[in-house]
mmCIF file of C-alpha atoms in Angstrom:
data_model
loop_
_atom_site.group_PDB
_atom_site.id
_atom_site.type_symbol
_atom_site.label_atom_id
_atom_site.label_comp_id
_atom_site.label_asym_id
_atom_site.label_seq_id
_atom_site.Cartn_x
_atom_site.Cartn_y
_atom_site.Cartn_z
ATOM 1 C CA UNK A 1 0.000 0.000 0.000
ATOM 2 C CA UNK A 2 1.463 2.898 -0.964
ATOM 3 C CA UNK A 3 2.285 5.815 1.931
ATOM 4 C CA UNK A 4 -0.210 8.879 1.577
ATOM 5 C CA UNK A 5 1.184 11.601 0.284
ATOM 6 C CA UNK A 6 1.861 14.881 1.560
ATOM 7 C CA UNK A 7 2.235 18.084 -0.728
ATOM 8 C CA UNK A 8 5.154 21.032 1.571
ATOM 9 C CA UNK A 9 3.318 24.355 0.541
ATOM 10 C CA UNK A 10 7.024 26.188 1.887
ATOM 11 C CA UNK A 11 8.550 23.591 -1.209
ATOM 12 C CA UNK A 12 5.818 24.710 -3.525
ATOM 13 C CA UNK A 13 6.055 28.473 -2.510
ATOM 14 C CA UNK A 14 9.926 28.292 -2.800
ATOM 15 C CA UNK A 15 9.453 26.107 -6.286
ATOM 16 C CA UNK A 16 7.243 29.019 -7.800
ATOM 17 C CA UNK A 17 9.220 31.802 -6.896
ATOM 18 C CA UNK A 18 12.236 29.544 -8.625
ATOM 19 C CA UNK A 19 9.829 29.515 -11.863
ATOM 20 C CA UNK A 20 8.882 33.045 -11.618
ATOM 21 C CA UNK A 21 12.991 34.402 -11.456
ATOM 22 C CA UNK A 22 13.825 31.774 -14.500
ATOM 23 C CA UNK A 23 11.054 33.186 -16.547
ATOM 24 C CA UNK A 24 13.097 36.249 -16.978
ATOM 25 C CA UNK A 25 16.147 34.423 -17.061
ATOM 26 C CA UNK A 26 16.003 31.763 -19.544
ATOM 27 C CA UNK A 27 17.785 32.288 -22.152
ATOM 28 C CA UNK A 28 15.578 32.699 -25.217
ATOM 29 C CA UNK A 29 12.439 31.781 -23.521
ATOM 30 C CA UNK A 30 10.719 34.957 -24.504
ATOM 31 C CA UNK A 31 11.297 34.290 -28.354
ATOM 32 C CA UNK A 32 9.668 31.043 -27.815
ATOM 33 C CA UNK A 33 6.260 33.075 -26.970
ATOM 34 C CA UNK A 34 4.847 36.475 -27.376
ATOM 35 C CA UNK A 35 4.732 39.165 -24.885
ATOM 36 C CA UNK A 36 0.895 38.621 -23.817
ATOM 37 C CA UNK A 37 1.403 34.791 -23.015
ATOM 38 C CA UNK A 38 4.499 35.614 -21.068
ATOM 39 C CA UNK A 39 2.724 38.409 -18.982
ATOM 40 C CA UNK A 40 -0.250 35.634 -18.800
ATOM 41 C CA UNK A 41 2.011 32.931 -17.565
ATOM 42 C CA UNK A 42 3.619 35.407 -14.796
ATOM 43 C CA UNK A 43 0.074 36.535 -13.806
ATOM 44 C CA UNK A 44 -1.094 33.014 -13.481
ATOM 45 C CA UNK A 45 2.469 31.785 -11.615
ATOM 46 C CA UNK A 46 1.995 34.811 -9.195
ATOM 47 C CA UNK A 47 -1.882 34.163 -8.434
ATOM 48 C CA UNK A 48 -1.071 30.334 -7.455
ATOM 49 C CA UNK A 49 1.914 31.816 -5.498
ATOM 50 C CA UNK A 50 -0.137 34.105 -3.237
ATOM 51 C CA UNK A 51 -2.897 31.194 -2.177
ATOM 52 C CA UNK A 52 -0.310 28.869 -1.264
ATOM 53 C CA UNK A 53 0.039 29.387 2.045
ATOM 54 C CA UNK A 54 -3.685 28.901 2.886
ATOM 55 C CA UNK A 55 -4.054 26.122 0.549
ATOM 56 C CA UNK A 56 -0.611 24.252 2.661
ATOM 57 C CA UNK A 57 -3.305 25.266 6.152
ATOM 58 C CA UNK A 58 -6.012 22.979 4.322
ATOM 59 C CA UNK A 59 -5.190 20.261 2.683
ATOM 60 C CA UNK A 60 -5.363 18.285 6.176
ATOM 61 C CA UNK A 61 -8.631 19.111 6.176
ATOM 62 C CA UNK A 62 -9.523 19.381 2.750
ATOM 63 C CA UNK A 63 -9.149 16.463 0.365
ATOM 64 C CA UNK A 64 -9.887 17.909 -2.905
ATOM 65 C CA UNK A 65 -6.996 20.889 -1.555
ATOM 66 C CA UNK A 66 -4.992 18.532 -0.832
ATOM 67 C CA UNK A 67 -5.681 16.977 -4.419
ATOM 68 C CA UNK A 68 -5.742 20.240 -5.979
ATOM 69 C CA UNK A 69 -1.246 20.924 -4.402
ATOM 70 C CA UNK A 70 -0.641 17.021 -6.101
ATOM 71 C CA UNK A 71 -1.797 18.544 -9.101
ATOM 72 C CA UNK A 72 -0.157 21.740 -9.289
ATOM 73 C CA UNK A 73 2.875 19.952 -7.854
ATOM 74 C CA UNK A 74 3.206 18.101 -11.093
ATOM 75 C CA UNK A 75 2.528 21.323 -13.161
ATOM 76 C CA UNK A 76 5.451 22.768 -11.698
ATOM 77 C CA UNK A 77 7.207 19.895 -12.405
ATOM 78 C CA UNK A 78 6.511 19.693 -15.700
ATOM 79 C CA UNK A 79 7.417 23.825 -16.094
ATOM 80 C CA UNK A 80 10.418 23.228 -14.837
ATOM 81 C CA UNK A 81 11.316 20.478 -17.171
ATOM 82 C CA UNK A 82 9.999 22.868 -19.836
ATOM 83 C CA UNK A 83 12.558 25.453 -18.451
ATOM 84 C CA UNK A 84 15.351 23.434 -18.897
ATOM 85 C CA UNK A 85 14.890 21.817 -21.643
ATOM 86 C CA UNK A 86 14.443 25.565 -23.462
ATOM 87 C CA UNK A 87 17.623 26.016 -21.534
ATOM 88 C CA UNK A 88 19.740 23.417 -22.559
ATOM 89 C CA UNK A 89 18.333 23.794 -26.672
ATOM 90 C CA UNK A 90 19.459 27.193 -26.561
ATOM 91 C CA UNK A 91 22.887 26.871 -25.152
ATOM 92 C CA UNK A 92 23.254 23.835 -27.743
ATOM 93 C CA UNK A 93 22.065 26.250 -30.589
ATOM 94 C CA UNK A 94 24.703 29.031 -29.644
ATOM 95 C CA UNK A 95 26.712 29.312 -32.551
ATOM 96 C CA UNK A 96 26.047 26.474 -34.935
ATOM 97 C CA UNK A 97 23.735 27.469 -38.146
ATOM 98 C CA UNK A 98 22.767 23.662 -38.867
ATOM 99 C CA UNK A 99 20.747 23.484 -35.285
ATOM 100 C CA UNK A 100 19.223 26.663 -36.224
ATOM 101 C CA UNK A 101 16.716 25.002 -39.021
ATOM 102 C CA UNK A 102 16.366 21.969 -36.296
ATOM 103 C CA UNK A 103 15.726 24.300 -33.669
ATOM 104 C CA UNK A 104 12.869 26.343 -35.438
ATOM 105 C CA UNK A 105 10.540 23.359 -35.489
ATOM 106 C CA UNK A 106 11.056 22.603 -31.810
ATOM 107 C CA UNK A 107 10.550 26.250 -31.061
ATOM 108 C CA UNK A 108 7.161 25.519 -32.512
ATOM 109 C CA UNK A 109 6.652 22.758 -30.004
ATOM 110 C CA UNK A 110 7.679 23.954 -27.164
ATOM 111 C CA UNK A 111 5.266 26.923 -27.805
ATOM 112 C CA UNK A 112 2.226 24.759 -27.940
ATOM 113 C CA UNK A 113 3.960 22.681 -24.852
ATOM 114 C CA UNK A 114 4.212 26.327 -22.882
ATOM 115 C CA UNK A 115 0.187 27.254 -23.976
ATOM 116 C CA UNK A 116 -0.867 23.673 -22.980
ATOM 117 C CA UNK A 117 0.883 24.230 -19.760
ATOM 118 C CA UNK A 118 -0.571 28.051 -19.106
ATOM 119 C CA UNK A 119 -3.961 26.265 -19.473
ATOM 120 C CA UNK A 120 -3.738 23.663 -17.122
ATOM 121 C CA UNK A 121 -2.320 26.336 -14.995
ATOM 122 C CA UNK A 122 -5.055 28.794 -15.444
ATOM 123 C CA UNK A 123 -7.674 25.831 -14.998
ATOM 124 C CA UNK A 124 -6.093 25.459 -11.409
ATOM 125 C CA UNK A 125 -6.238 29.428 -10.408
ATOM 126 C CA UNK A 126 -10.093 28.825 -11.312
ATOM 127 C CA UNK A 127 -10.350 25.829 -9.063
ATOM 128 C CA UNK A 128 -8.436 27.947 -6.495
ATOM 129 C CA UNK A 129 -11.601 30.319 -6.306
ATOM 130 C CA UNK A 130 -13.859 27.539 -6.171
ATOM 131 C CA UNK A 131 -11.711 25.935 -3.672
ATOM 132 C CA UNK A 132 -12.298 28.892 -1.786
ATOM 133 C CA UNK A 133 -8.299 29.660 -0.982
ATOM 134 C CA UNK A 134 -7.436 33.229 0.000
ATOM 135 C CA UNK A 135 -4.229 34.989 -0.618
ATOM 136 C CA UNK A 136 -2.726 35.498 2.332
ATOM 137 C CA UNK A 137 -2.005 38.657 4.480
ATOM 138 C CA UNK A 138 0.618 39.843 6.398
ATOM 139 C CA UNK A 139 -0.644 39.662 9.206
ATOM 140 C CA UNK A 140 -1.703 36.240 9.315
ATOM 141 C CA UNK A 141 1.870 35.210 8.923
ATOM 142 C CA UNK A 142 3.330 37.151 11.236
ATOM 143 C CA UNK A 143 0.686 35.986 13.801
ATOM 144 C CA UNK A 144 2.073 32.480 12.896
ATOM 145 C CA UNK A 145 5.505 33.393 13.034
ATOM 146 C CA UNK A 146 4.834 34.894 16.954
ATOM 147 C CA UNK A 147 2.826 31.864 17.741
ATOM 148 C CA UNK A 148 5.647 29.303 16.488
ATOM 149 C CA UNK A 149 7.916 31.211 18.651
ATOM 150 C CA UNK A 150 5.925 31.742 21.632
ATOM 151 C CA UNK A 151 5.516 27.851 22.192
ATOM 152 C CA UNK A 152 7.118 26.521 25.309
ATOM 153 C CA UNK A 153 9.721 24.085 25.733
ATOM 154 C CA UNK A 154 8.350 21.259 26.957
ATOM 155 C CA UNK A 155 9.801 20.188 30.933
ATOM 156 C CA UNK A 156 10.948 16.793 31.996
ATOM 157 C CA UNK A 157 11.162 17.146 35.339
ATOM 158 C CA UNK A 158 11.472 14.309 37.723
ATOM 159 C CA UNK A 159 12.500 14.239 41.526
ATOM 160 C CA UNK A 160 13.041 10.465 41.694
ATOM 161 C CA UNK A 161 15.646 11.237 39.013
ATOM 162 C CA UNK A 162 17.167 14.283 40.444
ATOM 163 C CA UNK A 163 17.570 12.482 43.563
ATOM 164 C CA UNK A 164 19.859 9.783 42.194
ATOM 165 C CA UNK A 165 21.764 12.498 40.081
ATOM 166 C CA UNK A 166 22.320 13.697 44.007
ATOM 167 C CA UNK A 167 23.602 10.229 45.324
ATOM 168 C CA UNK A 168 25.805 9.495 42.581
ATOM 169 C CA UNK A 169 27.882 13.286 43.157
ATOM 170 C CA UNK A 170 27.911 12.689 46.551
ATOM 171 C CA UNK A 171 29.469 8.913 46.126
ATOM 172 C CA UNK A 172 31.905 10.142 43.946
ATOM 173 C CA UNK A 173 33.000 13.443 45.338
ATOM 174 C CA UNK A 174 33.199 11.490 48.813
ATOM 175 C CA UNK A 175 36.521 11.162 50.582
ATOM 176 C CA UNK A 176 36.656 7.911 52.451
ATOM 177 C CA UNK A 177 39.024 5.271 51.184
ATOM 178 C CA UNK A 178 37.198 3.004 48.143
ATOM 179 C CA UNK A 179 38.610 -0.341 49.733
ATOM 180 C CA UNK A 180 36.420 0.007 53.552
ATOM 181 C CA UNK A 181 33.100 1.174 51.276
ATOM 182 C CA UNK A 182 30.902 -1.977 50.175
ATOM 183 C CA UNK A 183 30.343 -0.311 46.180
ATOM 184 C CA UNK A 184 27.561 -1.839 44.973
ATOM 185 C CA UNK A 185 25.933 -1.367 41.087
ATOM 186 C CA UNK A 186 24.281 1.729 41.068
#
């Protein structure tokens, strides 16, 4: 039986900011798409990004939440396959003519791969809303950074224990000679 699986909003959150910096670093990424879709796509990213948070508070109690992270989980995935595989074409293209005819048709590709993958992502801001996940404010996450940190240590105190602690400083610390003392296991 397979263990249930768990979705870390902090992993996701971290993941999409990752996506959102590469978007304007990937080399050649904007000639693979027009100005609009990439403006869509960082829209879209940045809308998922801002619900995380609540959506990582209810997908304990939520199953279709917790369904909805599994699926955006492999969206991101996939986007930042996408990413590098754009990546890794590009660098391969730099300065060679002959992958330059090659590379138009998977240009052409990975366009339709990068619309596919702005619906599916726009299909799960929708769900979002019906999900009923809220961005989250400030001050909620300060509140749960204050409440993290106000928890107490938890005490383990015990007399019994403390009381042997005692005996065994006092037995060693003591003076007298070791061979008139009857040392038994303590």
């Amino acid at each position: 039986m397979a263990a249930p699986f768990v979705v870390n909003g902090a992993f996701l959150s971290s993941e999409f900011q990752e996506i959102h910096r590469r978007l304007s670093l990937t080399r050649d990424f904007r000639n693979y798409l027009d100005e609009e879709v990439v403006k869509k796509l960082e829209i879209t990213v940045s809308s998922i990004n801002d619900v995380l948070d609540d959506a990582e508070k209810k997908q304990y109690r939520n199953t279709k939440v917790k369904n909805w992270l599994v699926l955006l989980k492999h969206e991101v995935y996939e986007f930042e396959q996408l990413l590098d595989v754009i990546d890794t074409e590009s660098l391969q293209r730099e300065g060679t003519i002959r992958r330059f005819v090659s590379g138009l048709k998977k240009r052409s590709e990975y366009r339709i791969m990068i619309k596919e993958l702005l619906q599916r992502l726009e299909l799960l801001v929708e769900q979002k809303d019906i999900l009923g996940l809220q961005k989250a404010t400030r001050d909620n996450h300060v509140t749960r950074i204050r409440i993290s940190r106000m928890r107490p240590e938890p005490v383990i105190y015990d007399n019994y224990r403390e009381h042997e602690k005692e005996e065994i400083i006092h037995f060693l610390l003591a003076d007298t000679d070791c061979d008139n003392q009857d040392s038994g296991a303590i």
